[in-house]
């Protein structure tokens, strides 16, 4: 059972692969490493130590520290439930792309022709073919979140398949999950290695790598970069989900969890950096390819308009010739000028794509330009699927463990039925994400379901261990258990730096929300072929509030409930002698 | 890299297919405005060199024979362009059943079969477990009448809770002193 939960640690999630370059591209390394040392490692060690000391799952462990804190465990379960609801949709999309990779040519590399076959489809012309395939063929996205549309049967089928696969893996309980997770965690490393070799040999990969490793000072000053790095560390280490505590509770008491914590976090971060090297080399290839085709289009346009000799215009003399043409044929140049695009490699590298769009748009665009693109496409989406299924197994295990452990439910139903029921409920709710507006709801869940709640849970955990249970008491417990003295670094981090950091992250989120006044989202405009920013309608804002509140309110509500029941009990029973 | 090239038009289309007399020769094609760009304008005169043929007829002739013209120069629609004659794009090949459904069906069936197998084997294990303890209960019934006593303590109370709760230790509530 321990192995099944162990994998929560070093886990290059699909999000890790997908979110790295978004918005913080060139400067992500520095905040990432700083956040790992200051936040990731201490908090990981704390959770492992708590689990090993209390020897119970997350709800029981916090109840042991203080009876008013079992809400922390409940909040973790609620967050895991939300996560499993929306996360499997990513696997459904990965299945969709995987099934479509067995065609020649790849369906996202060519635009479909329009009605009278004189040109390409209009929406596809304005956007690129990969964007068209994603927004129109995969999602069939509606222009705004209000227009719900119907359930699309193709993604719905893929979602059902994804949930069947998850059910198959968790059917037998965590022993079988453990074996599957070994497979799903090791295979992506192999694929990443193959991609590393392919990526580094691509033309233009060095541009991407140079972009990744040069820190940009103005981006480092932006707190958004640090926030993203912190959230990234939280998610990829699996802090606050309760599974680390459950894992550690199966360890021997004398186990050296400090060593484990350091190894796991270093392994995790090196995997992330490894994945980001691959990502950036492919990113650089795509940017260079787009830059060169943009240049070629400009050259062609000028050659055609001015009837120049073939091969006269090249990338190197383009600027000079443009100047010459502007001076020699000013009127004609002014006609042509609006169509001439300013091609820049920097702007291609800077195009930040948000969230899941990165995995599905940018990568597919890069893959379609490689040779034997079907093979690379199959490999890539297979890897994405492995990562996604691995994450799903961890999530569903976090939900199922308290359900199967509670005697009330497990006496009525066998564990196969409980797992089946959980999968069925999640699948039914997940159908919302396959409607035409489904991607907007997915973004809501992706941005708000887990981030704030996780921060709060980890903050409460740290404060509870340091101040409620007592740092000295915990330290002496650890020394009695493992025989090792607690380093001053961990004490300083747990008592001071990490809680302060989390509080400042909270403050930033709140101030960001208050300053912008309302929350916005990116909607796809089919007529323009690009994303536009829109405001959320009130009912969407209400659902966001509900999402955040339902997991964070668990902690005070359960504390209140425990207080009241204790009061009643104390009132009923006679005082003990 | 695709470049538009307008090539020197040296051969004459086979206008017999368009229903025109085949007395036309290269000399009936007149070029003008030849540029460095390898592009030019041309007109076709009729054999008597009295008048030029209307553009519409030439355009339809080119439309029909586009493939042959392209092949003659080893070019294609992207590299040889006729102004104002848009090329017809090839229709996409649509297989009768989309390929992705076939692959989906295969994997779906595999997953369903595997799930059924696991569920059935789980049910079988359950049944075996239920049969096992019922045999044990028969033998226990025979021993029920005799209560074994060891050291003055009857053995029964120690067995009743099946080892789940050990009464020798305190219950959970009393482990911590109340706040």
XYZ file of N, CA and C in Angstrom, chain A residues 196-212 277-292 345-346 348-349 366 369-370:
120
model
N 13.991 14.349 -25.482
C 15.129 15.228 -25.243
C 16.107 15.134 -26.395
N 16.397 13.878 -26.791
C 17.343 13.689 -27.886
C 16.800 14.312 -29.168
N 15.514 14.077 -29.429
C 14.922 14.629 -30.653
C 14.873 16.143 -30.567
N 14.497 16.636 -29.402
C 14.316 18.076 -29.253
C 15.612 18.837 -29.416
N 16.696 18.312 -28.824
C 17.954 19.032 -28.891
C 18.535 19.023 -30.291
N 18.132 18.042 -31.121
C 18.677 18.013 -32.474
C 17.805 18.774 -33.465
N 16.728 19.379 -32.993
C 15.882 20.126 -33.905
C 16.525 21.456 -34.247
N 16.185 21.950 -35.425
C 16.695 23.248 -35.857
C 16.005 24.343 -35.050
N 16.779 25.198 -34.436
C 16.191 26.287 -33.675
C 15.991 25.975 -32.210
N 16.382 24.762 -31.773
C 16.191 24.414 -30.368
C 17.030 25.302 -29.468
N 18.212 25.684 -29.947
C 19.097 26.497 -29.111
C 18.479 27.856 -28.812
N 17.661 28.370 -29.717
C 16.985 29.639 -29.427
C 16.102 29.510 -28.209
N 15.352 28.415 -28.156
C 14.462 28.200 -27.026
C 15.226 28.026 -25.728
N 16.336 27.270 -25.793
C 17.105 27.029 -24.585
C 17.746 28.313 -24.077
N 18.256 29.126 -25.011
C 18.834 30.407 -24.599
C 17.767 31.258 -23.930
N 16.554 31.220 -24.480
C 15.453 31.981 -23.906
C 15.134 31.507 -22.501
N 15.228 30.184 -22.302
C 14.882 29.624 -20.990
C 15.894 30.025 -19.939
N 13.496 21.525 -20.104
C 14.495 21.604 -21.173
C 13.907 21.074 -22.466
N 13.203 19.929 -22.351
C 12.556 19.367 -23.538
C 11.534 20.349 -24.090
N 10.719 20.903 -23.161
C 9.678 21.835 -23.593
C 10.266 23.022 -24.326
N 11.322 23.592 -23.760
C 11.851 24.804 -24.374
C 12.577 24.529 -25.672
N 13.186 23.350 -25.809
C 13.836 23.102 -27.094
C 12.783 22.938 -28.182
N 11.640 22.303 -27.841
C 10.576 22.181 -28.832
C 9.935 23.534 -29.099
N 9.813 24.334 -28.041
C 9.271 25.676 -28.154
C 10.124 26.523 -29.087
N 11.463 26.392 -28.901
C 12.379 27.151 -29.745
C 12.277 26.716 -31.198
N 12.119 25.399 -31.415
C 11.948 24.896 -32.778
C 10.705 25.495 -33.409
N 9.597 25.507 -32.645
C 8.347 26.026 -33.194
C 8.475 27.511 -33.491
N 9.104 28.259 -32.571
C 9.232 29.699 -32.774
C 10.100 29.991 -33.992
N 11.206 29.238 -34.122
C 12.082 29.462 -35.263
C 11.375 29.112 -36.566
N 10.639 28.015 -36.547
C 9.920 27.612 -37.753
C 8.913 28.679 -38.163
N 8.143 29.175 -37.179
C 7.154 30.211 -37.489
C 7.818 31.488 -37.980
N 8.934 31.838 -37.350
C 9.653 33.037 -37.744
C 10.133 32.920 -39.179
N 10.679 31.750 -39.515
C 11.207 31.598 -40.869
C 10.087 31.556 -41.899
N 11.703 36.983 -33.918
C 11.866 35.734 -33.181
C 11.468 35.907 -31.724
N 11.788 37.088 -31.165
C 11.469 37.350 -29.762
C 9.983 37.261 -29.502
N 7.796 35.654 -31.196
C 7.334 34.268 -31.290
C 7.616 33.522 -29.998
N 8.794 33.783 -29.417
C 9.125 33.082 -28.180
C 8.289 33.588 -27.020
N 4.368 22.093 -33.004
C 5.763 21.723 -33.211
C 5.868 20.332 -33.820
N 5.502 19.698 -37.650
C 6.600 20.073 -38.526
C 7.776 19.120 -38.467
N 7.719 18.143 -37.564
C 8.836 17.196 -37.506
C 8.639 16.116 -38.554
